[in-house]
Coordinates of C-alpha atoms in Angstrom, one line a residue:
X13 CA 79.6 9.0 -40.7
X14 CA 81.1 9.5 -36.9
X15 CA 79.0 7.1 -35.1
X16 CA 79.5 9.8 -32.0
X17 CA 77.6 12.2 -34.2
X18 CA 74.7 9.9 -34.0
X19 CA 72.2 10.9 -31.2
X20 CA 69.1 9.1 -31.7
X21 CA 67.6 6.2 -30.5
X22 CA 66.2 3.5 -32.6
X23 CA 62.8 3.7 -31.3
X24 CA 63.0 7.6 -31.8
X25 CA 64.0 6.7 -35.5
X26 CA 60.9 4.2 -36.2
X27 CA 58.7 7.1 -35.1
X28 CA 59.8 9.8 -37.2
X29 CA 60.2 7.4 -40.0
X30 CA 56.3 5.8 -39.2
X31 CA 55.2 9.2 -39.5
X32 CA 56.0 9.5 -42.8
X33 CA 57.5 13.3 -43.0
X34 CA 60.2 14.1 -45.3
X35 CA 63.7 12.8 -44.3
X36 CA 66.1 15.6 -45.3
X37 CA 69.7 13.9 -46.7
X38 CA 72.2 14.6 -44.3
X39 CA 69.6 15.3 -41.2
X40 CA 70.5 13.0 -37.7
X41 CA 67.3 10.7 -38.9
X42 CA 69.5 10.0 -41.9
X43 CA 72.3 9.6 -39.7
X44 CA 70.3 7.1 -37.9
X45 CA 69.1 5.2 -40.9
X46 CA 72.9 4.9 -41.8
X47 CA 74.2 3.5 -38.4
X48 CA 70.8 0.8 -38.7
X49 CA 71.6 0.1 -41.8
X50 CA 75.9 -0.9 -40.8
X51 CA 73.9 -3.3 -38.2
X52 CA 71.5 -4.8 -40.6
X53 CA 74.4 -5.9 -42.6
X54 CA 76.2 -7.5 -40.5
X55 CA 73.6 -9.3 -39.2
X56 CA 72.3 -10.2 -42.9
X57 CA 75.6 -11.3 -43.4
X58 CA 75.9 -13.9 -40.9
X59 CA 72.7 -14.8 -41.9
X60 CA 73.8 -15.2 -45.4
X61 CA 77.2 -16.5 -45.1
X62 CA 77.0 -20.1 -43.2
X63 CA 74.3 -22.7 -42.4
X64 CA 71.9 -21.7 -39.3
X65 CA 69.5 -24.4 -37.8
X66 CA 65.7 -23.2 -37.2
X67 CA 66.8 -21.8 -33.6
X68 CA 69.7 -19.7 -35.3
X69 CA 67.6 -17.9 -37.5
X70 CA 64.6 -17.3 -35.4
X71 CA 67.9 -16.1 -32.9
X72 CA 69.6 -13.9 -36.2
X73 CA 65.9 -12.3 -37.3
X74 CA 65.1 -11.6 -33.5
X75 CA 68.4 -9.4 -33.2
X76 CA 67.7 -8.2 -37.0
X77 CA 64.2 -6.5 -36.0
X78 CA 65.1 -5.7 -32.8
X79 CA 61.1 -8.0 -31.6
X80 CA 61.5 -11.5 -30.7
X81 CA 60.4 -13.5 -33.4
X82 CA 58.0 -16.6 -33.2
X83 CA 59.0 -19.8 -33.3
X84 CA 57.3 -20.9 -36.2
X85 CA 58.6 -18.3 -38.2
X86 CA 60.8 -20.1 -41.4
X87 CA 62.9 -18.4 -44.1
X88 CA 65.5 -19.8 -47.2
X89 CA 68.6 -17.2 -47.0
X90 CA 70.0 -15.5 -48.8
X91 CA 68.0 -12.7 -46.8
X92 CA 68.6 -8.7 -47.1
X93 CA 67.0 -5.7 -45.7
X94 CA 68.7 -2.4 -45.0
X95 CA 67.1 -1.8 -42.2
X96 CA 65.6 -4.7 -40.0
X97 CA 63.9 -2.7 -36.7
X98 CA 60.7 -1.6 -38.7
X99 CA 60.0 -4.8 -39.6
X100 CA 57.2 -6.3 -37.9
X101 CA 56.5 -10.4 -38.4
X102 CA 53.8 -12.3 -37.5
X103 CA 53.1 -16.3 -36.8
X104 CA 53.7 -18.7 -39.2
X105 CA 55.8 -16.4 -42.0
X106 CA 57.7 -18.1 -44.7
X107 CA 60.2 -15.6 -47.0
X108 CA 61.7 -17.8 -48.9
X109 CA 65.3 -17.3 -50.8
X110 CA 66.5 -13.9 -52.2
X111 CA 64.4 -11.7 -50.9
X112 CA 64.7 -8.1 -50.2
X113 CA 63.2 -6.0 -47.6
X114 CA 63.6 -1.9 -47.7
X115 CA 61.9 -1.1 -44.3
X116 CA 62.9 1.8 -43.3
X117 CA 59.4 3.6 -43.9
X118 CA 57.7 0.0 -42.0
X119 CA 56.8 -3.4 -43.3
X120 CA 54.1 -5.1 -41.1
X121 CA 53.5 -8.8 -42.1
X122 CA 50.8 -10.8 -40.9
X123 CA 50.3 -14.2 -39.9
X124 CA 50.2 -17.4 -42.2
X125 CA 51.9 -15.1 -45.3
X126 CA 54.2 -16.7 -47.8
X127 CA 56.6 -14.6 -49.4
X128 CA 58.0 -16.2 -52.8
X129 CA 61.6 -16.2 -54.3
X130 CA 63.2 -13.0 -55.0
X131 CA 60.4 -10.7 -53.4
X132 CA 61.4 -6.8 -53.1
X133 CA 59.4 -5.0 -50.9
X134 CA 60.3 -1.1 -50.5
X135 CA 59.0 1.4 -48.1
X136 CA 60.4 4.8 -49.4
X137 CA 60.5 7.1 -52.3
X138 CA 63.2 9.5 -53.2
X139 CA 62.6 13.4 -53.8
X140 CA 61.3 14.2 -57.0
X141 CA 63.0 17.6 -57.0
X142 CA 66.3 16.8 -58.3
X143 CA 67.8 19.7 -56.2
X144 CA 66.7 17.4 -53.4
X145 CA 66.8 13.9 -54.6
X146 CA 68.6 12.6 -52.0
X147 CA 65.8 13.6 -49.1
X148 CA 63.3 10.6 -48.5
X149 CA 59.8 10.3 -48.0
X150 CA 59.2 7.0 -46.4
X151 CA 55.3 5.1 -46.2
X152 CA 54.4 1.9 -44.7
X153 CA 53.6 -1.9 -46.5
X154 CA 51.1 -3.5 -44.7
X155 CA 50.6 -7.2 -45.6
X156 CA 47.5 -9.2 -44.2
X157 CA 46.7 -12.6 -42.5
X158 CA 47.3 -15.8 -45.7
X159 CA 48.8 -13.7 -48.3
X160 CA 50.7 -15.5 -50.8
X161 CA 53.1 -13.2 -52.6
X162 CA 54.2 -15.0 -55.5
X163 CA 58.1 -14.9 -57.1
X164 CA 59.7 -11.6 -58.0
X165 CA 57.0 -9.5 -56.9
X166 CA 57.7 -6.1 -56.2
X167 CA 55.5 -4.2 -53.7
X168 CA 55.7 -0.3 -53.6
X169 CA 55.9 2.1 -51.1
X170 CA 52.1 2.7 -49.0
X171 CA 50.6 -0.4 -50.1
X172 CA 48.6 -2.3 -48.0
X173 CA 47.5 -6.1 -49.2
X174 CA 44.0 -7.4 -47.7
X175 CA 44.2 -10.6 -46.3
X176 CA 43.9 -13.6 -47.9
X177 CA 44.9 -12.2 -51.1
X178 CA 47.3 -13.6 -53.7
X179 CA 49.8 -11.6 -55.6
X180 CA 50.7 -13.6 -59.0
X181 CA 54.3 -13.8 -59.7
X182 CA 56.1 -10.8 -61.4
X183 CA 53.4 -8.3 -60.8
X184 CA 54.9 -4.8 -59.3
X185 CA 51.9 -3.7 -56.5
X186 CA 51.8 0.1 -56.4
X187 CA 48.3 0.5 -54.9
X188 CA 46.2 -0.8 -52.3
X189 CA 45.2 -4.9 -53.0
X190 CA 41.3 -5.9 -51.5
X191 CA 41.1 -9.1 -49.2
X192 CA 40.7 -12.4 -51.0
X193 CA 41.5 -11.0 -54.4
X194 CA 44.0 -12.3 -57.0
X195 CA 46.4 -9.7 -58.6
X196 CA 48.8 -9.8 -61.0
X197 CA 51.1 -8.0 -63.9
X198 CA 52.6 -4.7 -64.3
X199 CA 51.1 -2.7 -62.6
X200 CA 49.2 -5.2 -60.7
X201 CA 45.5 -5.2 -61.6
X202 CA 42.6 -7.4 -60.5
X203 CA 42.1 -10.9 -61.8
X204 CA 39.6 -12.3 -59.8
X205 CA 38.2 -12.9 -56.5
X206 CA 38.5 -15.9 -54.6

């Protein structure tokens, strides 16, 4: 894609994509989302390809989102997201290694959240009409305050998790999670309340 062809600013992007409406394949917003996603990789890959201190990666994830990221912020690498300026971080975050962050659509974390080993979290959907597979329809993860998101877990598209809520290892999350609630398997379902 001719970078010259690409019109848009980033904070024009995030608001078409946080209003969820259909991205078209080929459209400028998906000329957007390309050039974002060029940036996101190389910045993933210097995350991902040497040893940073604490102040390096707070520095790396700052320029990744595009938001300056607290201090007390703490992640493993390796680290990927195709994206990295809809991604919204709050105090005391830990993502721990292999993790993988689709946030085009908008991932909101809150503060005090753990995020386990290998976590995928994806923000859009493709087309169902397979005349138009390739046009996107992007929706929001929203992740409260002291969530602990156990190992592998996968969290769809438009889910929002309650805080204080624990997602058990291996579950895929494809609706809405209450505060203070333990979920867990495939789909996720309640277990109990804390």
């Amino acid at each position: 894609m001719d970078a010259c062809q690409v019109k848009m600013t980033t904070k024009q992007f995030i608001a078409i994509m946080d209003s969820g409406d259909l991205i078209v394949a080929g459209s400028p917003i998906h000329a957007k989302m390309h050039e974002l996603s060029q940036e996101a990789i190389r910045i993933t890959m210097q995350i991902n390809n040497a040893y940073h201190n604490h102040e390096e990666i707070i520095a790396l994830m700052s320029e990744l989102t595009g938001t300056e990221i607290h201090e007390s912020f703490a992640m493993f690498p390796p680290f990927y997201t195709d994206c990295g300026k809809n991604l919204r971080i709050g105090k005391r975050v830990f993502i721990n290694s292999g993790c993988k962050f689709q946030d085009q659509g908008g991932i909101t974390i809150g503060d005090d959240v753990l995020v386990g080993h290998n976590c995928v979290i994806a923000t859009l959907n493709h087309a169902m009409d397979p005349d138009h597979r390739g046009d996107m329809i992007p929706a929001p993860v929203h992740i409260g305050n002291k969530v602990w998101i156990g190992a592998n877990v996968i969290i769809l598209q438009g889910v929002t998790i309650g805080d204080g809520a624990v997602i058990a290892a291996g579950a895929v999350v494809n609706r809405d999670v209450p505060p203070r609630t333990i979920v867990g398997g495939v789909p996720a379902k309640i277990i109990r309340q804390i």
